[in-house]
XYZ file of C-alpha atoms in Angstrom:
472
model
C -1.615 33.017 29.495
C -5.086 31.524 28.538
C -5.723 30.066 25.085
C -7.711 32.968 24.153
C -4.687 35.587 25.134
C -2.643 33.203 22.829
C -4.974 33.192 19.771
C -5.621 37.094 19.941
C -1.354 37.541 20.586
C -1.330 34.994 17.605
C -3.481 36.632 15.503
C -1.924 40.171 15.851
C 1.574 39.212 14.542
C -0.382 37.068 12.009
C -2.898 39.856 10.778
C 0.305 42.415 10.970
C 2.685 39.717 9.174
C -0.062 39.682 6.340
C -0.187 43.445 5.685
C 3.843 43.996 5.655
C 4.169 41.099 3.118
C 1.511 41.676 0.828
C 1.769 45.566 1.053
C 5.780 45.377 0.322
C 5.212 42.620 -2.061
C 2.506 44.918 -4.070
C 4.530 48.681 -3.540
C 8.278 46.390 -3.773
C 6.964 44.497 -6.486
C 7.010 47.927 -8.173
C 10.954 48.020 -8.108
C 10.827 44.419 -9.724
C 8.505 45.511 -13.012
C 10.701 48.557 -13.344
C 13.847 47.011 -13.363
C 13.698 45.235 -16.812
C 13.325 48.808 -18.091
C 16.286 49.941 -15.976
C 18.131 47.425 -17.440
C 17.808 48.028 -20.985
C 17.755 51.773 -20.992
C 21.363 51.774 -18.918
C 24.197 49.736 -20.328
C 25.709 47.391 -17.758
C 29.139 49.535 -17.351
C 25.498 52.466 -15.752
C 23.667 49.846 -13.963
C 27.229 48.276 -11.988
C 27.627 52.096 -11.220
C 24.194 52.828 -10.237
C 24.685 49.373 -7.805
C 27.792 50.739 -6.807
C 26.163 53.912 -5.444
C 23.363 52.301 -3.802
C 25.848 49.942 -2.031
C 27.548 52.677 -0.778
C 24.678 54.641 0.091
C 23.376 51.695 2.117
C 26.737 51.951 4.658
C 26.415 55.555 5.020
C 22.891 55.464 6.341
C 24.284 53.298 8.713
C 27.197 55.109 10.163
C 25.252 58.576 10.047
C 22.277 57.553 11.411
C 23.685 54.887 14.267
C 20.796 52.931 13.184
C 19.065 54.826 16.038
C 15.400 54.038 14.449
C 15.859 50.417 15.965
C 15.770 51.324 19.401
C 12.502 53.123 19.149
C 10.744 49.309 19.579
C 13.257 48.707 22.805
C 12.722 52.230 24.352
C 8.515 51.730 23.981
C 8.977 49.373 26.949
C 10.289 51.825 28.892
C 9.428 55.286 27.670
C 5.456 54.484 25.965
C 4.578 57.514 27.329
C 6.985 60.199 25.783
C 8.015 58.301 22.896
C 7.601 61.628 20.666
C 9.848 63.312 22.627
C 12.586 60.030 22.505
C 11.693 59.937 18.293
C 12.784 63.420 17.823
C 15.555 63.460 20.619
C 17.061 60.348 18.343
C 16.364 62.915 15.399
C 17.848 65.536 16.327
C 21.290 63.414 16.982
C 21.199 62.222 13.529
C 21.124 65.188 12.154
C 24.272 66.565 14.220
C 26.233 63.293 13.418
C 25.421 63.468 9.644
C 26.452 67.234 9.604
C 30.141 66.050 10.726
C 30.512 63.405 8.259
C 28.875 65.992 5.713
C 32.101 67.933 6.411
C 34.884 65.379 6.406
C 33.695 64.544 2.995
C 33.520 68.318 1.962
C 37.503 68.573 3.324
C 38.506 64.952 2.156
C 36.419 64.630 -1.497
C 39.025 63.668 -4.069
C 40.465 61.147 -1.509
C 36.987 59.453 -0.434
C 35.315 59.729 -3.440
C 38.065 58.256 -5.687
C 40.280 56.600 -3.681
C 37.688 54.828 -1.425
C 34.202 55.008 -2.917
C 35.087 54.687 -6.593
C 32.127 57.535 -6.852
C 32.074 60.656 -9.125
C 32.291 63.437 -6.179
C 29.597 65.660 -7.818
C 27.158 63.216 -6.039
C 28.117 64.819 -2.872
C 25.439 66.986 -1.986
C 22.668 64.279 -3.303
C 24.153 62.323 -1.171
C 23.947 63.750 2.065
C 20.372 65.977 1.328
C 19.412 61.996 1.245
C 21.425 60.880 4.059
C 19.832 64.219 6.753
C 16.833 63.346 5.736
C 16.049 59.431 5.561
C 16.318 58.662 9.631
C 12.387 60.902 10.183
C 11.236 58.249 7.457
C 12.835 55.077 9.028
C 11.903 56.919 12.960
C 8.279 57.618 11.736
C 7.410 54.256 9.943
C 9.266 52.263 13.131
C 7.469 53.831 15.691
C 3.901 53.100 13.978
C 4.852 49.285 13.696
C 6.151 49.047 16.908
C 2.692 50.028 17.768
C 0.959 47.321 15.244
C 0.094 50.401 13.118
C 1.031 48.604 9.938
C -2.034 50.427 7.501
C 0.528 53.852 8.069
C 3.487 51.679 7.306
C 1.762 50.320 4.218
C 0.912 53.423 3.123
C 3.946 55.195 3.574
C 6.374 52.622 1.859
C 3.891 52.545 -1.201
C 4.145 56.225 -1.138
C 7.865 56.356 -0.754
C 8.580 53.430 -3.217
C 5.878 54.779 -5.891
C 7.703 58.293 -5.931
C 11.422 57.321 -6.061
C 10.776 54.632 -8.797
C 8.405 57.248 -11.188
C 10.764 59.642 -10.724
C 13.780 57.704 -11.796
C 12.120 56.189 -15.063
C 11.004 59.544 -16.421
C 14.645 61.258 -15.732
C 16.272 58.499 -16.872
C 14.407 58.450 -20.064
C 14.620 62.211 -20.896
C 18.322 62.915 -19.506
C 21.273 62.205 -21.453
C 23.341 61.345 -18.648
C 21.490 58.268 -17.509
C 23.277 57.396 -14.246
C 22.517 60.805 -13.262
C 19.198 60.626 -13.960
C 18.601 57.538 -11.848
C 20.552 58.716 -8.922
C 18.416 61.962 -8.765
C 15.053 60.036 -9.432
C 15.920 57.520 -6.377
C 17.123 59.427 -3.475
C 15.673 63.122 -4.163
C 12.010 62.491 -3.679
C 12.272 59.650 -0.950
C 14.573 62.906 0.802
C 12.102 65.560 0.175
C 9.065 63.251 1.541
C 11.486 62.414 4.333
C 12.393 65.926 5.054
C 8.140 66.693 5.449
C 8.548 63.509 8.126
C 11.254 65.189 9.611
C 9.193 68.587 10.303
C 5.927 66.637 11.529
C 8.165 65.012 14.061
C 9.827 67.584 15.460
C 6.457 69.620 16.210
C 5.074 66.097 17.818
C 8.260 65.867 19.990
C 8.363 69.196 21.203
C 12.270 68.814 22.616
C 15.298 66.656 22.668
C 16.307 65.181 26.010
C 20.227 64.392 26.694
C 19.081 61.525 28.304
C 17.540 59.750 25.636
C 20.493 60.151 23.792
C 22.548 58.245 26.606
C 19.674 55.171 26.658
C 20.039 54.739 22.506
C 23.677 55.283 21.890
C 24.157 52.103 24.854
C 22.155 49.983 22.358
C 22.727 51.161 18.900
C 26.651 52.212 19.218
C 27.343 48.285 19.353
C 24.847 47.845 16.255
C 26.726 50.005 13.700
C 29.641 47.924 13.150
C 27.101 44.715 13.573
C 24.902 46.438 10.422
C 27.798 47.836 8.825
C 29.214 44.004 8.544
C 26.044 43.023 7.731
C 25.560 45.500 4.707
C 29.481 44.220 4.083
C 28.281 40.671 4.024
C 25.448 41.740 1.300
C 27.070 44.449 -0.451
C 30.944 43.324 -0.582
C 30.649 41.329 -3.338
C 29.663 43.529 -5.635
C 32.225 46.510 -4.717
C 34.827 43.860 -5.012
C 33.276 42.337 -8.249
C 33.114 45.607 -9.538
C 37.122 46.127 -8.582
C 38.420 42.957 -9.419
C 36.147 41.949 -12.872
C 34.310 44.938 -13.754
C 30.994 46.727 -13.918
C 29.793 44.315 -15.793
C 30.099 41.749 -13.970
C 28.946 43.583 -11.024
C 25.722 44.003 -13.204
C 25.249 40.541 -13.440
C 25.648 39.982 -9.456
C 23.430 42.696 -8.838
C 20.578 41.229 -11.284
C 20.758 38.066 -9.270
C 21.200 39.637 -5.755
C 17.716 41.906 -7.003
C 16.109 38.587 -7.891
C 17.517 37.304 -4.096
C 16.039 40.438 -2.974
C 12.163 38.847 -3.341
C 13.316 36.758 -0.472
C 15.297 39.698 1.507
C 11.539 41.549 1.516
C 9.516 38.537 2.533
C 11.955 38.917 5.125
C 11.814 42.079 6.277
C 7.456 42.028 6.134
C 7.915 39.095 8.569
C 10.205 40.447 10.737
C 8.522 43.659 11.166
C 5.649 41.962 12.238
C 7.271 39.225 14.377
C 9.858 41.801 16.447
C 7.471 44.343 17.943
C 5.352 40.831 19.191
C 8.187 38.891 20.090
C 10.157 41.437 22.295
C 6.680 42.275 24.052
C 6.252 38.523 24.712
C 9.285 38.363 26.343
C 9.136 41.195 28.453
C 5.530 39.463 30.158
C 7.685 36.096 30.218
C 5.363 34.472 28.293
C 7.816 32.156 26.335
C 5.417 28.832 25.914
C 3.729 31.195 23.051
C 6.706 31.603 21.017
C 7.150 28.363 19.207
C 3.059 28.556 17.943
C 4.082 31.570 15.956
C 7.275 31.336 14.533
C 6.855 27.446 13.260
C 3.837 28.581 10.822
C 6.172 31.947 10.084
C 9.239 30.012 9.248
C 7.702 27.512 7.215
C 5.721 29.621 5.236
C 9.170 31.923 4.447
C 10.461 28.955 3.505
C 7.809 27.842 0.798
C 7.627 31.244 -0.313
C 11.780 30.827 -0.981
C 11.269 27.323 -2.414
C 9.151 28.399 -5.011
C 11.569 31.609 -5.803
C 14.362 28.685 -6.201
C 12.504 26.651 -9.322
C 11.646 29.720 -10.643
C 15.173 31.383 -10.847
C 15.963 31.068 -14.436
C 12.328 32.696 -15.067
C 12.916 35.781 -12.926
C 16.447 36.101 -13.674
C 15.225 36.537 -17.672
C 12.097 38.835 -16.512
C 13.848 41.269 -14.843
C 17.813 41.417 -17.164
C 16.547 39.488 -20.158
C 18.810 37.202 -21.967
C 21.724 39.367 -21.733
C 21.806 38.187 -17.789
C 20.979 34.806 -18.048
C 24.284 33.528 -17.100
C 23.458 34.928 -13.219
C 21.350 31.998 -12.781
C 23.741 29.498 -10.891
C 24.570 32.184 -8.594
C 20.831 32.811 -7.301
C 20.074 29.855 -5.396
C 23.381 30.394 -3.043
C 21.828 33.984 -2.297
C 18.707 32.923 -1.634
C 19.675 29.977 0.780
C 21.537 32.616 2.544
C 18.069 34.423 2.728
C 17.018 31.452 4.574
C 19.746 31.136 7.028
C 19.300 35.005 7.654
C 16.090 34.854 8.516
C 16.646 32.439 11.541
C 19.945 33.890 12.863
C 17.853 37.164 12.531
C 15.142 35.867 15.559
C 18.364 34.438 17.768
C 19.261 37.827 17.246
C 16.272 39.173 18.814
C 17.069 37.910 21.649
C 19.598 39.446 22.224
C 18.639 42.893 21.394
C 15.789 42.141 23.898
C 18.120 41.595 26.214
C 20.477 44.552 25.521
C 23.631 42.592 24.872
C 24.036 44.009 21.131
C 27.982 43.923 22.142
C 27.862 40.307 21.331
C 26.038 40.658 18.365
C 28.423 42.951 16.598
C 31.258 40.345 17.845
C 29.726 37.597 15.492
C 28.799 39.980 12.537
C 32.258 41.785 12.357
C 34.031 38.325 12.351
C 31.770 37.079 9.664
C 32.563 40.109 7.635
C 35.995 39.863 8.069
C 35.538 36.259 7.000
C 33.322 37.106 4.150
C 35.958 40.040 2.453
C 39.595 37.452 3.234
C 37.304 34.607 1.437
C 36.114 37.223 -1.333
C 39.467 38.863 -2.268
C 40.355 35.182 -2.864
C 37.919 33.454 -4.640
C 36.758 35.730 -6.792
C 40.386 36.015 -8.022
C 40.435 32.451 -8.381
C 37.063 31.024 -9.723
C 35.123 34.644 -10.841
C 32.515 36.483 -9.712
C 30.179 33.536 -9.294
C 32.175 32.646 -6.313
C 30.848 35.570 -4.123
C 27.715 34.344 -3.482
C 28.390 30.945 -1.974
C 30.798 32.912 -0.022
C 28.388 35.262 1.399
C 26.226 31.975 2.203
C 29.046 30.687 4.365
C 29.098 34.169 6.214
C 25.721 33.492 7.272
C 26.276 30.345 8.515
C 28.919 31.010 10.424
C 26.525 34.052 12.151
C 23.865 31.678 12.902
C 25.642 29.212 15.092
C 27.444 32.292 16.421
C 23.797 33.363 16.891
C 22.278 30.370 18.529
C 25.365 29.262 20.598
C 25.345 33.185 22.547
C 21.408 32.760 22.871
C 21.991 29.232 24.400
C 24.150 31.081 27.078
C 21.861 33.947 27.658
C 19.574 31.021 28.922
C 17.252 30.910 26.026
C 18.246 27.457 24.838
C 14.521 25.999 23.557
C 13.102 29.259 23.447
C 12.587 28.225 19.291
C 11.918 24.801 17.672
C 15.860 23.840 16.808
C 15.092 20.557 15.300
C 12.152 22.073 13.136
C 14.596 25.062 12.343
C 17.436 23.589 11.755
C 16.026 20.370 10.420
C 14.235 22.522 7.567
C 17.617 24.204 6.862
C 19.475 21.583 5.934
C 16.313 19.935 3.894
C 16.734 23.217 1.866
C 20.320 23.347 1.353
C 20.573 19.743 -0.091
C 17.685 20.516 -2.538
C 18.997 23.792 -3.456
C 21.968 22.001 -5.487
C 19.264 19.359 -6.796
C 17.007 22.459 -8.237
C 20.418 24.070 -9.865
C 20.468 20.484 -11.588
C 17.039 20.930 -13.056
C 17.585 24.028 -14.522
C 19.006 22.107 -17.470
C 16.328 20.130 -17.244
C 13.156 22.776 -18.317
C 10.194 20.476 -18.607
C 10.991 18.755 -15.551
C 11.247 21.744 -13.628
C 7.995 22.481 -14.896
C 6.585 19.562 -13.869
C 8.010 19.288 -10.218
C 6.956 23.276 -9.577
C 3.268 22.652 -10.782
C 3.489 19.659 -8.324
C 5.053 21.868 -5.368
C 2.637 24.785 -6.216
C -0.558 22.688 -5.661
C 0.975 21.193 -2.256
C 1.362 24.659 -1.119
C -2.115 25.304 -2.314
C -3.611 22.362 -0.676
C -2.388 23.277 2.439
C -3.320 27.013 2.383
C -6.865 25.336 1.516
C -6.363 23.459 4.566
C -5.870 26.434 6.996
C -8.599 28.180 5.494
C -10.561 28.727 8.182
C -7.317 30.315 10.354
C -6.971 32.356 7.591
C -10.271 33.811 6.788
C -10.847 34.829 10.469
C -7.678 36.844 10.028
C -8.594 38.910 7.314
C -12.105 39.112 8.307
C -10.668 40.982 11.099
């Protein structure tokens, strides 16, 4: 590949990378200004409920859906040309395995709900209206980044976000049962947009094919259990919190995993620009352009997440107020594992690429398992706090499960692994110096306004690459 190929390639995953992160930054950000409010109009016992439910939630999209959205940038490879018909054939599947589980839960309520989900059961049918619906969002918005459509995407998650969060503020303001309120306001309009999704698809795919069912289910079967560990890995601690110290302390995890969460969406903008580009590089076999993208991708994630890390006790006070403030030492552990996630997440890549998502459920379960043993005993022993530096060590166990099964596939320098890891453990050893400065105010102050104006100086720098993206 010339150097002008590589500079256009560049530039798309660049220009893309710049509309997911400042579009879910702006329409995310909206979560983060509403949730001082959220916090003060629930008490903490409503709020480590209200986490509780969304924790759950999380899994069940998961098993209903078979995460079948995430084949839809795989399948473009091979199907481009009737990839309507493969969105709504993966629809339509959904939709039959949600309608089982929608009836195991009808015949099994008191059992699941109270023995199991620790959920009031008259949730039920909020739950799964949500849960039939939400795969046309997730197909519809996959399918137009997997194209580089990322204005749609934008739109759509500002829509979605603006919606679900307006909703929830004014029910939870005029009903008296709060929890309720919030519940209804989150999940019933992001359903009922989802359900108008759901229509518009299933006119553009015209009919389901068997056969597309076979292609996804070979990919995605092995990626439930790899997600559902994953979602354990993130959303564990504070079911078990919740079980072993209470919803209040569970609201106190959940303040600083929403404050980690900052990091989890810079994340998820780069990665949905980076994955449709990186799997179509590797189909042409073009690796020598890999290592020119990530490197200025990784490192700016990671300045992004230093800055989040000297500014902890700030947000942490922002967005629970005083009444939260003791969540502090627990958000740099949550965001390192941020870090650490987001370069196990491009091994990982690999090996979706490369259809061998077998393995990559392997490492995830195992870490899970890890993560829940470790868990059930340290948060018995040293408190809630404990959870997140466990969840940290789950994720470091996945990335050199991660890198070592890449390194076998053949993909051994395929990334920078002295820059990557290098960086890593840079981070990790000033993560415990910045916990140390948060007694320390002034300093803090000082050392962040001198970090902030390195950053800037080196944006300055790149100017030039920078305007001739946007100007595009």
């Amino acid at each position: 590949m010339d150097n002008s190929t590589k500079k256009k390639s560049s530039g798309v995953v660049l220009k893309a990378g710049i509309w997911y992160t400042v579009s879910n930054f702006v329409f995310r950000g909206m979560a983060f200004i509403t949730t001082p409010v959220f916090t003060r109009l629930l008490t903490k016992g409503e709020y480590g409920d209200f986490s509780n439910f969304a924790s759950w939630m999380s899994i069940l999209v998961i098993i209903t859906s078979c995460d079948l959205q995430t084949s839809i940038i795989r399948s473009k490879l091979e199907f481009e040309d009737d990839i309507d018909s493969y969105i709504f054939s993966m629809l339509g599947l959904t939709t039959l395995i949600t309608a089982f589980f929608y009836v195991v839960f009808l015949v099994f309520d008191d059992f699941i709900f109270n023995s199991i989900l620790a959920i009031d059961k008259k949730y039920i049918h909020i739950m799964f209206f949500y849960l039939f619906c939400a795969p046309a969002y997730s197909m519809f918005v996959t399918k137009h980044r997997a194209f580089y459509k990322y204005r749609v995407f934008s739109i759509m998650t500002g829509i979605s976000i603006a919606l679900s969060l307006g909703t929830s503020l004014i029910l939870v303001v005029m009903m008296n049962d709060k929890l309720m309120g919030r519940i209804i306001g989150q999940y019933i309009p992001a359903a009922i947009l989802s359900l108008i999704l759901y229509i518009f698809l299933a006119i553009k795919g015209k009919r389901i094919q068997i056969k597309y069912w076979k292609y996804a289910l070979v990919i995605c079967i092995p990626l439930v259990p790899h997600l559902l560990s994953m979602n354990i890995l993130s959303s564990s601690d504070r079911i078990l919190i919740r079980r072993i110290s209470g919803a209040e302390y569970a609201a106190l995890f959940s303040i600083a995993h929403s404050c980690a969460n900052i990091v989890s969406i810079l994340l998820d903008s780069m990665n949905k620009a980076w994955a449709p580009w990186f799997l179509d590089t590797l189909h042409s076999k073009d690796y020598s352009n890999v290592k020119p993208v990530t490197k200025p991708y990784f490192l700016l994630f990671v300045s992004i997440a230093g800055g989040i890390f000297l500014l902890g006790p700030e947000v942490i006070l922002i967005l629970g107020g005083k009444a939260y403030l003791d969540a502090i030492f627990i958000l740099p552990p949550l965001i390192m594992g941020c870090v650490v996630q987001f370069v196990y997440t491009m091994y990982v890549q690999v090996e979706f690429y490369e259809k061998k998502t077998i393995g990559v459920a392997i490492g995830t379960i195992s870490s899970a398992a890890i993560n829940i043993v470790l868990n059930l005993i340290f948060i018995h022993a040293f408190g809630y706090r404990a959870a997140a530096y466990v969840t940290l060590i789950g994720y470091i166990c996945l990335l050199f499960y991660h890198y070592n099964y890449v390194k076998r596939l053949g993909y051994k320098d395929i990334f920078d692994r002295k820059m990557l890891f290098g960086t890593l453990l840079i981070l990790f050893l000033a993560m415990f110096g910045i916990m140390i400065l948060y007694n320390y105010t002034i300093l803090r102050y000082i050392i962040t306004l001198v970090y902030g104006t390195v950053i800037l100086f080196l944006i300055f720098k790149q100017k030039g690459i920078i305007l001739s993206i946007l100007r595009k």
